[in-house]
Tab-separated table of C-alpha atoms in Angstrom:
chain	number	residue	atom	x	y	z
A	629	CYS	CA	-220.933	18.930	135.180
A	630	TYR	CA	-220.635	21.591	137.897
A	631	PHE	CA	-218.177	19.693	140.093
A	632	GLY	CA	-216.059	18.717	137.100
A	633	ASP	CA	-215.859	22.350	136.036
A	634	VAL	CA	-214.884	23.383	139.557
A	635	ALA	CA	-212.147	20.732	139.585
A	636	VAL	CA	-210.815	21.983	136.254
A	637	GLU	CA	-210.747	25.571	137.481
A	638	LEU	CA	-208.949	24.605	140.693
A	639	LEU	CA	-206.377	22.584	138.746
A	640	ARG	CA	-205.821	25.500	136.351
A	641	ILE	CA	-205.164	27.762	139.327
A	642	ASN	CA	-202.846	25.152	140.824
A	643	LEU	CA	-200.914	24.940	137.554
A	644	LYS	CA	-200.487	28.731	137.412
A	645	VAL	CA	-199.204	28.805	140.993
A	646	ILE	CA	-196.697	26.020	140.346
A	647	GLU	CA	-195.528	27.643	137.114
A	648	ALA	CA	-195.058	30.948	138.959
A	649	ASP	CA	-193.026	29.239	141.676
A	650	ALA	CA	-190.900	27.569	138.996
A	651	ALA	CA	-190.107	31.010	137.540
A	652	GLY	CA	-190.131	29.770	133.979
A	653	GLU	CA	-188.219	26.573	134.710
A	654	GLU	CA	-189.833	23.373	133.459
A	655	ASN	CA	-189.692	20.926	136.360
A	656	VAL	CA	-191.390	17.731	137.540
A	657	SER	CA	-193.956	19.614	139.620
A	658	VAL	CA	-195.147	21.465	136.518
A	659	ALA	CA	-195.351	18.174	134.608
A	660	VAL	CA	-197.454	16.590	137.366
A	661	ALA	CA	-199.808	19.595	137.473
A	662	LEU	CA	-200.205	19.436	133.694
A	663	ASN	CA	-200.974	15.729	133.857
A	664	ASN	CA	-203.569	16.166	136.622
A	665	LEU	CA	-205.407	18.855	134.671
A	666	ALA	CA	-205.262	16.776	131.482
A	667	ALA	CA	-206.740	13.758	133.299
A	668	VAL	CA	-209.827	15.701	134.447
A	669	LEU	CA	-210.327	17.241	131.005
A	670	GLU	CA	-210.057	13.765	129.479
A	671	ASP	CA	-212.698	12.453	131.885
A	672	GLN	CA	-214.986	15.254	130.701
A	673	GLY	CA	-214.402	14.305	127.074
A	674	LYS	CA	-212.457	17.524	126.363
A	675	TYR	CA	-209.770	15.681	124.478
A	676	ASP	CA	-208.509	18.589	122.381
A	677	GLU	CA	-207.821	20.601	125.533
A	678	ALA	CA	-206.114	17.663	127.233
A	679	MET	CA	-203.828	16.822	124.298
A	680	PRO	CA	-201.330	19.753	124.497
A	681	LEU	CA	-201.117	19.323	128.270
A	682	CYS	CA	-200.172	15.652	127.910
A	683	GLU	CA	-197.630	16.505	125.237
A	684	ARG	CA	-196.022	19.216	127.351
A	685	SER	CA	-195.959	17.039	130.476
A	686	LEU	CA	-194.216	14.239	128.566
A	687	LYS	CA	-191.698	16.641	127.012
A	688	ILE	CA	-190.801	18.107	130.419
A	689	LEU	CA	-190.286	14.700	132.025
A	690	GLU	CA	-188.115	13.490	129.151
A	691	SER	CA	-185.994	16.629	129.412
A	692	VAL	CA	-185.653	16.660	133.203
A	693	LEU	CA	-185.497	12.931	134.006
A	694	GLY	CA	-184.206	11.444	130.767
A	695	PRO	CA	-186.063	9.375	128.177
A	696	SER	CA	-185.738	6.074	130.072
A	697	HIS	CA	-187.103	7.083	133.475
A	698	PRO	CA	-190.123	5.181	134.874
A	699	ASP	CA	-192.032	8.465	135.263
A	700	VAL	CA	-191.643	8.978	131.528
A	701	ALA	CA	-193.246	5.556	131.035
A	702	THR	CA	-196.205	6.709	133.133
A	703	ALA	CA	-196.554	9.864	131.047
A	704	LEU	CA	-196.380	7.808	127.858
A	705	ASN	CA	-199.124	5.556	129.189
A	706	ASN	CA	-201.334	8.528	130.051
A	707	PHE	CA	-200.788	10.049	126.612
A	708	ALA	CA	-201.580	6.711	124.962
A	709	GLU	CA	-204.814	6.411	126.942
A	710	LEU	CA	-205.882	9.847	125.741
A	711	LEU	CA	-205.136	8.893	122.136
A	712	THR	CA	-207.131	5.704	122.646
A	713	ASP	CA	-210.109	7.700	123.885
A	714	MET	CA	-209.772	9.799	120.736
A	715	ARG	CA	-209.777	6.586	118.647
A	716	ARG	CA	-206.240	7.311	117.405
A	717	LEU	CA	-205.210	3.735	118.120
A	718	ASP	CA	-202.293	3.466	115.719
A	719	GLU	CA	-200.677	6.486	117.380
A	720	ALA	CA	-201.311	5.113	120.858
A	721	GLU	CA	-199.754	1.681	120.273
A	722	PRO	CA	-196.061	2.692	119.965
A	723	LEU	CA	-196.387	4.810	123.120
A	724	HIS	CA	-197.603	1.795	125.103
A	725	TRP	CA	-194.819	-0.395	123.717
A	726	ARG	CA	-192.224	2.257	124.591
A	727	ALA	CA	-193.629	2.547	128.127
A	728	LEU	CA	-193.386	-1.243	128.482
A	729	SER	CA	-189.791	-1.250	127.247
A	730	ILE	CA	-188.781	1.483	129.699
A	731	ARG	CA	-190.347	-0.338	132.638
A	732	GLU	CA	-188.797	-3.693	131.732
A	733	GLU	CA	-185.349	-2.099	131.478
A	734	ALA	CA	-185.639	0.061	134.595
A	735	LEU	CA	-187.645	-2.201	136.899
A	736	GLY	CA	-187.067	-5.764	135.708
A	737	PRO	CA	-189.322	-8.163	133.762
A	738	ASP	CA	-191.451	-9.254	136.748
A	739	HIS	CA	-192.275	-5.867	138.255
A	740	PRO	CA	-195.956	-5.023	138.834
A	741	ASP	CA	-195.622	-1.917	136.649
A	742	VAL	CA	-194.461	-4.151	133.808
A	743	ALA	CA	-197.628	-6.201	134.282
A	744	SER	CA	-199.642	-2.968	134.087
A	745	SER	CA	-197.940	-1.987	130.851
A	746	LEU	CA	-198.554	-5.447	129.411
A	747	ASN	CA	-202.211	-5.090	130.338
A	748	ASN	CA	-202.341	-1.714	128.587
A	749	VAL	CA	-200.712	-3.087	125.439
A	750	ALA	CA	-203.091	-6.041	125.369
A	751	ALA	CA	-206.124	-3.805	125.876
A	752	LEU	CA	-205.083	-1.623	122.956
A	753	LEU	CA	-204.486	-4.623	120.693
A	754	GLU	CA	-207.904	-5.907	121.698
A	755	GLU	CA	-209.422	-2.521	120.876
A	756	LYS	CA	-207.850	-2.785	117.425
A	757	GLY	CA	-209.402	-6.225	116.963
A	758	GLU	CA	-206.038	-8.015	117.100
A	759	PHE	CA	-207.236	-10.696	119.494
A	760	GLU	CA	-204.567	-13.274	118.683
A	761	ARG	CA	-201.808	-10.795	119.539
A	762	ALA	CA	-203.584	-9.553	122.652
A	763	LEU	CA	-204.223	-12.857	124.463
A	764	PRO	CA	-200.585	-13.894	125.131
A	765	VAL	CA	-199.819	-10.373	126.341
A	766	TYR	CA	-202.675	-10.629	128.841
A	767	GLU	CA	-201.433	-14.069	129.873
A	768	ARG	CA	-197.961	-12.710	130.612
A	769	SER	CA	-199.488	-9.878	132.668
A	770	LEU	CA	-201.548	-12.417	134.620
A	771	ALA	CA	-198.519	-14.635	135.276
A	772	ILE	CA	-196.536	-11.682	136.699
A	773	ARG	CA	-199.387	-10.556	138.927
A	774	GLU	CA	-200.047	-14.042	140.271
A	775	LYS	CA	-196.325	-14.470	140.969
A	776	VAL	CA	-195.966	-11.121	142.728
A	777	PHE	CA	-199.326	-10.774	144.505
A	778	GLY	CA	-200.694	-14.310	144.756
A	779	LYS	CA	-203.787	-15.706	143.067
A	780	SER	CA	-206.347	-13.784	145.155
A	781	HIS	CA	-205.404	-10.160	144.563
A	782	THR	CA	-207.391	-7.373	142.950
A	783	ALA	CA	-204.693	-6.875	140.311
A	784	VAL	CA	-205.128	-10.528	139.340
A	785	ALA	CA	-208.890	-9.998	139.217
A	786	THR	CA	-208.415	-7.050	136.841
A	787	THR	CA	-206.415	-9.135	134.385
A	788	LEU	CA	-208.894	-12.010	134.633
A	789	ASN	CA	-211.686	-9.571	133.785
A	790	ASN	CA	-209.801	-8.218	130.794
A	791	MET	CA	-209.001	-11.690	129.496
A	792	ALA	CA	-212.630	-12.724	129.944
A	793	LEU	CA	-213.796	-9.805	127.827
A	794	LEU	CA	-211.372	-10.778	125.075
A	795	LEU	CA	-212.565	-14.390	125.155
A	796	LYS	CA	-216.155	-13.169	125.061
A	797	LYS	CA	-215.384	-11.206	121.899
A	798	ARG	CA	-213.882	-14.354	120.408
A	799	GLY	CA	-217.046	-16.281	121.202
A	800	GLU	CA	-215.347	-18.488	123.810
A	801	PHE	CA	-218.179	-18.043	126.285
A	802	ASP	CA	-217.461	-20.940	128.639
A	803	ARG	CA	-213.844	-19.869	129.164
A	804	ALA	CA	-214.944	-16.262	129.557
A	805	ARG	CA	-217.558	-17.178	132.169
A	806	SER	CA	-215.009	-19.128	134.195
A	807	LEU	CA	-212.684	-16.109	134.304
A	808	TYR	CA	-215.481	-13.668	135.095
A	809	GLU	CA	-216.649	-15.872	137.971
A	810	ARG	CA	-213.110	-16.095	139.343
A	811	ASP	CA	-212.767	-12.312	139.023
A	812	LEU	CA	-216.032	-11.806	140.940
A	813	SER	CA	-215.021	-14.274	143.648
A	814	ILE	CA	-211.674	-12.534	144.224
A	815	SER	CA	-213.262	-9.087	144.277
A	816	GLU	CA	-215.929	-10.094	146.801
A	817	GLN	CA	-213.353	-11.855	148.970
A	818	VAL	CA	-210.857	-8.991	149.017
A	819	LEU	CA	-213.072	-5.905	148.753
A	820	GLY	CA	-216.345	-7.017	150.311
A	821	PRO	CA	-219.752	-7.432	148.657
A	822	ASP	CA	-220.571	-3.709	148.419
A	823	HIS	CA	-217.520	-2.387	146.601
A	824	PRO	CA	-217.856	-0.623	143.195
A	825	ASP	CA	-215.392	-3.062	141.634
A	826	VAL	CA	-217.658	-5.922	142.709
A	827	ALA	CA	-220.517	-4.150	140.946
A	828	THR	CA	-218.375	-3.915	137.810
A	829	SER	CA	-217.667	-7.646	137.981
A	830	LEU	CA	-221.378	-8.335	138.393
A	831	ASN	CA	-222.172	-6.170	135.372
A	832	ASN	CA	-219.557	-7.901	133.249
A	833	LEU	CA	-220.759	-11.390	134.105
A	834	GLY	CA	-224.337	-10.258	133.542
A	835	SER	CA	-223.435	-8.884	130.120
A	836	LEU	CA	-221.912	-12.207	129.116
A	837	LEU	CA	-225.031	-14.087	130.214
A	838	LYS	CA	-227.232	-11.590	128.381
A	839	GLN	CA	-225.248	-12.159	125.191
A	840	GLN	CA	-225.882	-15.879	125.632
A	841	GLU	CA	-229.607	-15.071	126.051
A	842	LYS	CA	-229.524	-16.349	129.633
A	843	TYR	CA	-231.688	-13.454	130.718
A	844	THR	CA	-233.008	-14.896	133.984
A	845	GLU	CA	-229.417	-15.456	135.168
A	846	ALA	CA	-228.289	-12.014	134.023
A	847	GLU	CA	-231.031	-9.903	135.607
A	848	PRO	CA	-230.231	-10.462	139.323
A	849	LEU	CA	-226.572	-9.693	138.612
A	850	PHE	CA	-227.469	-6.395	136.928
A	851	LEU	CA	-229.898	-5.482	139.720
A	852	ARG	CA	-227.348	-6.240	142.426
A	853	ALA	CA	-224.735	-4.197	140.554
A	854	LEU	CA	-227.115	-1.232	140.436
A	855	THR	CA	-227.869	-1.520	144.155
A	856	VAL	CA	-224.162	-1.540	145.024
A	857	MET	CA	-223.397	1.418	142.775
A	858	GLU	CA	-226.231	3.516	144.188
A	859	LYS	CA	-225.305	2.650	147.780
A	860	VAL	CA	-221.598	3.391	147.455
A	861	LEU	CA	-221.376	6.082	144.759
A	862	GLY	CA	-224.713	7.842	145.023
A	863	GLU	CA	-227.674	7.834	142.666
A	864	GLU	CA	-226.264	10.412	140.218
A	865	HIS	CA	-222.895	8.809	139.474
A	866	PRO	CA	-221.873	7.941	135.862
A	867	ARG	CA	-221.342	4.313	136.844
A	868	VAL	CA	-224.927	4.204	138.103
A	869	ALA	CA	-225.932	5.462	134.661
A	870	SER	CA	-224.041	2.550	133.079
A	871	ALA	CA	-225.754	0.036	135.369
A	872	LEU	CA	-229.146	1.533	134.475
A	873	CYS	CA	-228.317	1.328	130.788
A	874	ASN	CA	-227.454	-2.357	131.129
A	875	LEU	CA	-230.810	-3.019	132.752
A	876	GLY	CA	-232.542	-1.035	130.037
A	877	LYS	CA	-230.962	-3.138	127.314
A	878	LEU	CA	-231.819	-6.350	129.151
A	879	ASN	CA	-235.465	-5.332	129.579
A	880	SER	CA	-235.628	-4.282	125.942
A	881	VAL	CA	-234.505	-7.651	124.573
A	882	GLN	CA	-236.954	-9.362	126.932
A	883	GLY	CA	-239.783	-7.302	125.480
A	884	ASN	CA	-240.374	-5.198	128.604
A	885	LEU	CA	-240.204	-1.929	126.675
A	886	ASN	CA	-241.825	0.246	129.340
A	887	GLY	CA	-239.367	-0.978	131.949
A	888	ALA	CA	-236.496	-0.465	129.519
A	889	GLN	CA	-237.569	3.105	128.830
A	890	THR	CA	-237.590	3.945	132.521
A	891	TYR	CA	-234.015	2.739	132.862
A	892	PHE	CA	-232.833	4.486	129.684
A	893	GLU	CA	-234.375	7.815	130.661
A	894	ARG	CA	-232.832	7.779	134.120
A	895	SER	CA	-229.448	6.799	132.667
A	896	LEU	CA	-229.663	9.632	130.145
A	897	ALA	CA	-230.606	12.184	132.815
A	898	ILE	CA	-227.570	11.272	134.909
A	899	ARG	CA	-225.180	11.402	131.974
A	900	GLU	CA	-226.523	14.734	130.747
A	901	SER	CA	-225.939	16.191	134.221
A	902	VAL	CA	-222.297	15.119	134.509
A	903	MET	CA	-220.901	14.967	130.954
A	904	VAL	CA	-220.360	17.370	128.065
A	905	PRO	CA	-223.372	17.424	125.701
A	906	ASP	CA	-221.733	15.521	122.860
A	907	HIS	CA	-220.086	12.854	125.020
A	908	PRO	CA	-220.281	9.414	123.319
A	909	ASP	CA	-222.016	7.890	126.356
A	910	ILE	CA	-224.819	10.460	126.104
A	911	LEU	CA	-225.237	9.872	122.390
A	912	SER	CA	-225.297	6.106	122.923
A	913	VAL	CA	-228.045	6.015	125.549
A	914	ARG	CA	-230.021	8.684	123.681
A	915	SER	CA	-229.996	6.417	120.617
A	916	LEU	CA	-231.045	3.408	122.692
A	917	SER	CA	-233.880	5.403	124.234
A	918	ALA	CA	-235.093	6.624	120.831
A	919	ASP	CA	-235.058	3.110	119.364
A	920	ASN	CA	-236.934	1.777	122.368
A	921	LEU	CA	-239.537	4.552	122.109
A	922	ALA	CA	-240.033	3.715	118.444
A	923	ALA	CA	-240.567	0.054	119.349
A	924	LEU	CA	-243.014	1.120	122.059
A	925	SER	CA	-244.901	3.233	119.562
A	926	ASP	CA	-245.115	0.336	117.138
A	927	SER	CA	-246.347	-2.007	119.852
A	928	ASP	CA	-249.080	0.469	120.847
A	929	SER	CA	-250.348	0.887	117.282
A	930	ILE	CA	-253.713	-0.615	116.458
A	931	PRO	CA	-253.570	-2.651	113.236
A	932	VAL	CA	-255.919	-1.539	110.484
A	933	CYS	CA	-258.068	-4.314	109.007
C-alpha cells in the first residue's frame, strides 16, 4: 500500500527526530513515537517489525512513569493486541489482565478505561474459545458503560456488539439478534445512518441472519452496509473489501455463483492494493474466490451420458 508505506516512512523520520532531540534519553515522547510507528506496521501485517517497537515503548514507560501508571496500561494493551494479531494468545492474556489491574487501582473500578480493559480481556477469552469466562467480563464492561455514559452511547453499542458475537458463537441466536438490533439502533441514533460504525452493525446483523439461513433478510443489510462504506470511506477502502466479501459469501450460498465471483474479485483487488501480499485477509478472499470458481466450473460442465 503506497499510502501506508509513506506513513511508515514519515513515522520513522519522526522517531529519529524525537530521538535526536532526546539526546539518548529515553522519555515519554520517544515511547509515543515508537508506539505510533508500531501501530501502522501492525495494520500492515508487519508484526515482526512492530514487536520490538512495542517492547521498547513499554520498557521506556515503565522506567519513566513507573509500572503502575495508566499510560503503562495503555502500552500493555497495545502490546497484547499485537500478540493477539500474531495468534500468541496465551502471551497476550496476562498483559490484558495486568492492564486491567493497573487501571482499576489507578482510576477506580467504574472508570471508562476499566470498562475498555474488561472488554479487551473478554475479547481475548472469546478468541481462545473460553466463552463461559468471557461473558461475565463483557457484562461487567457493559454495566460500567451504561452507568457512566447512559444506555444510548456508542461505547455501550460496542459492548453490545461484542456480546452479541459471543452469543452467536454459542448458538444463542435470538439473544444475539436482540443485542445486535439494539447496537444498530444506538449507532444510527447517535452517529447518523451513514456512519462507518453503522455499516459495521449492519454487516454484523446480516452475518447472523445469514448463519440462520435467513438470506432475504440478510441481503439488504449487507447491501446497505456496502453503500455506506463506499460513500464515507471511498471505493478502495479495506472495509469496503470486507463488505464485498460478505456479499460474495451470501451470493455463493444462495447459488448465485457469478454474482459471488464479481464481489470476491473486487474484494481481492482492493485488499491486494492496500495490504502486504501474504496478509491473512488476502489469503482468505483468494481461497473463497478459488472455491467459487471451481463451483462455477462444475456447474458449467456438461454431463456425459
